[in-house]
Tab-separated table of C-alpha atoms in Angstrom:
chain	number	residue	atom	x	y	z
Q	2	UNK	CA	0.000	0.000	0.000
Q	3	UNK	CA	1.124	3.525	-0.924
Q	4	UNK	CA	1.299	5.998	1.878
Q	5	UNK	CA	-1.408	8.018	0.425
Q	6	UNK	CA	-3.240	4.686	1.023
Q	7	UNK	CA	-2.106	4.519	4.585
Q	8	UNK	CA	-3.321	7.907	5.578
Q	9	UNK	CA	-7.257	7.172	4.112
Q	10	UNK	CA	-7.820	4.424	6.473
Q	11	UNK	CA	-9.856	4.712	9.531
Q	12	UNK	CA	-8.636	3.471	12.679
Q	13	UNK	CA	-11.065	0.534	12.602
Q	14	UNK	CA	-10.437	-0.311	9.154
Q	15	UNK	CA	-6.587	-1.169	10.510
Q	16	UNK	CA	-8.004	-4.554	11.410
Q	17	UNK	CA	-8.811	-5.285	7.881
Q	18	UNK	CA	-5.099	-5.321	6.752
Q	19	UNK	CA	-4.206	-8.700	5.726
Q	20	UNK	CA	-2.581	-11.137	8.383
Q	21	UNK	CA	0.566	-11.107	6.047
Q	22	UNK	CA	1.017	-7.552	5.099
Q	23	UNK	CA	4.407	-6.501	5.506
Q	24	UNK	CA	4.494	-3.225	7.046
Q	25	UNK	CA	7.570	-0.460	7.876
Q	26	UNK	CA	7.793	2.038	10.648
Q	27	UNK	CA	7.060	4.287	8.268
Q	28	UNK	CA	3.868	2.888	7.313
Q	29	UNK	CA	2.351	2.539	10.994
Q	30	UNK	CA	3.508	5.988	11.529
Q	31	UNK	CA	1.187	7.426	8.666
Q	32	UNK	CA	-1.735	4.244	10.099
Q	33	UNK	CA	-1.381	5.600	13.717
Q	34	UNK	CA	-0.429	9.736	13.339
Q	35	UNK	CA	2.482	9.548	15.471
Q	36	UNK	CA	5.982	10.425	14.344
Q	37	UNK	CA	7.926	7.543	12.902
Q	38	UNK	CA	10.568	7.349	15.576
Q	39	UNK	CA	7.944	6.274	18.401
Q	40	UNK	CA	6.921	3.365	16.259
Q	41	UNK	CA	11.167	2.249	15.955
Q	42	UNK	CA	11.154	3.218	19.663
Q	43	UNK	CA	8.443	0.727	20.385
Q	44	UNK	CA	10.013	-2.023	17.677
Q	45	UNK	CA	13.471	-1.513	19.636
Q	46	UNK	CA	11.606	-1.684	23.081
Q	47	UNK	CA	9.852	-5.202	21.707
Q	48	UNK	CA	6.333	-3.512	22.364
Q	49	UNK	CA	5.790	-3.819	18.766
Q	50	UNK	CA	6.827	-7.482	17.209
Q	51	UNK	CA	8.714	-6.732	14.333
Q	52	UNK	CA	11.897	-8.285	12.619
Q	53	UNK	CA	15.421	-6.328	12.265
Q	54	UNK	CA	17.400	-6.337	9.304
Q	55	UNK	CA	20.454	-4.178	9.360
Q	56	UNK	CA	18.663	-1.339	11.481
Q	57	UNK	CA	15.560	-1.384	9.536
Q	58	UNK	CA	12.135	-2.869	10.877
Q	59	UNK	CA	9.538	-4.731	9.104
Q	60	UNK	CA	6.343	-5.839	11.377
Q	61	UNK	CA	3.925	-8.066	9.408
Q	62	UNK	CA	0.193	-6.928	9.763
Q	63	UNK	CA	-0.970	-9.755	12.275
Q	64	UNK	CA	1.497	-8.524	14.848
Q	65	UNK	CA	0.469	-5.017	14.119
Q	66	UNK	CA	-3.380	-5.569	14.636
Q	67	UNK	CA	-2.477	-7.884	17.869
Q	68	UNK	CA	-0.012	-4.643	19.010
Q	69	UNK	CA	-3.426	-2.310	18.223
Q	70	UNK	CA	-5.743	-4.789	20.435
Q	71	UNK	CA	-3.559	-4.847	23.407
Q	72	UNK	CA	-2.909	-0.760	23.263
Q	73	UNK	CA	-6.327	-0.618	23.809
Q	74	UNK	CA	-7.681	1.974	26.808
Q	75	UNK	CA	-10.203	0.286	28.961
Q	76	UNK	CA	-12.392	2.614	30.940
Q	77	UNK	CA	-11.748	1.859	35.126
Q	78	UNK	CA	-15.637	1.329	35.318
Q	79	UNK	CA	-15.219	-1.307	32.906
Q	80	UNK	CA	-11.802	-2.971	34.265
């Protein structure tokens, strides 16, 4: 997908990427609206599952949507 792609979709829409999309940090950066070093940040922390190839990330979409899912806020009335 083309970034211009990446920026039309709707946060609920994210769990419609295909299981084996291969993704950048660049790419979740545009999905998400945060800067692009938060999403490396998170990939070097191991918050995000993603693979490392000379210093540059890949995360494949299944591990992105699980990453999404567990991010999620829960309200203390519900918890």
């Amino acid at each position: 997908m083309s970034n211009k792609e990446l920026k039309n979709i709707k946060i609920h829409e994210i769990f419609e990427l295909p299981d084996e999309e291969i993704l950048n940090p660049e790419d979740i950066a545009v999905l998400v609206g945060m800067h692009v070093e938060s999403v490396r940040r998170w990939c070097r922390q191991g918050k995000l599952p993603s693979y490392c190839f000379g210093n540059k990330y890949i995360i494949v979409g299944e591990d992105f949507k699980i990453f999404m899912k567990r991010s999620k806020v829960t309200p203390r009335w519900e918890s």
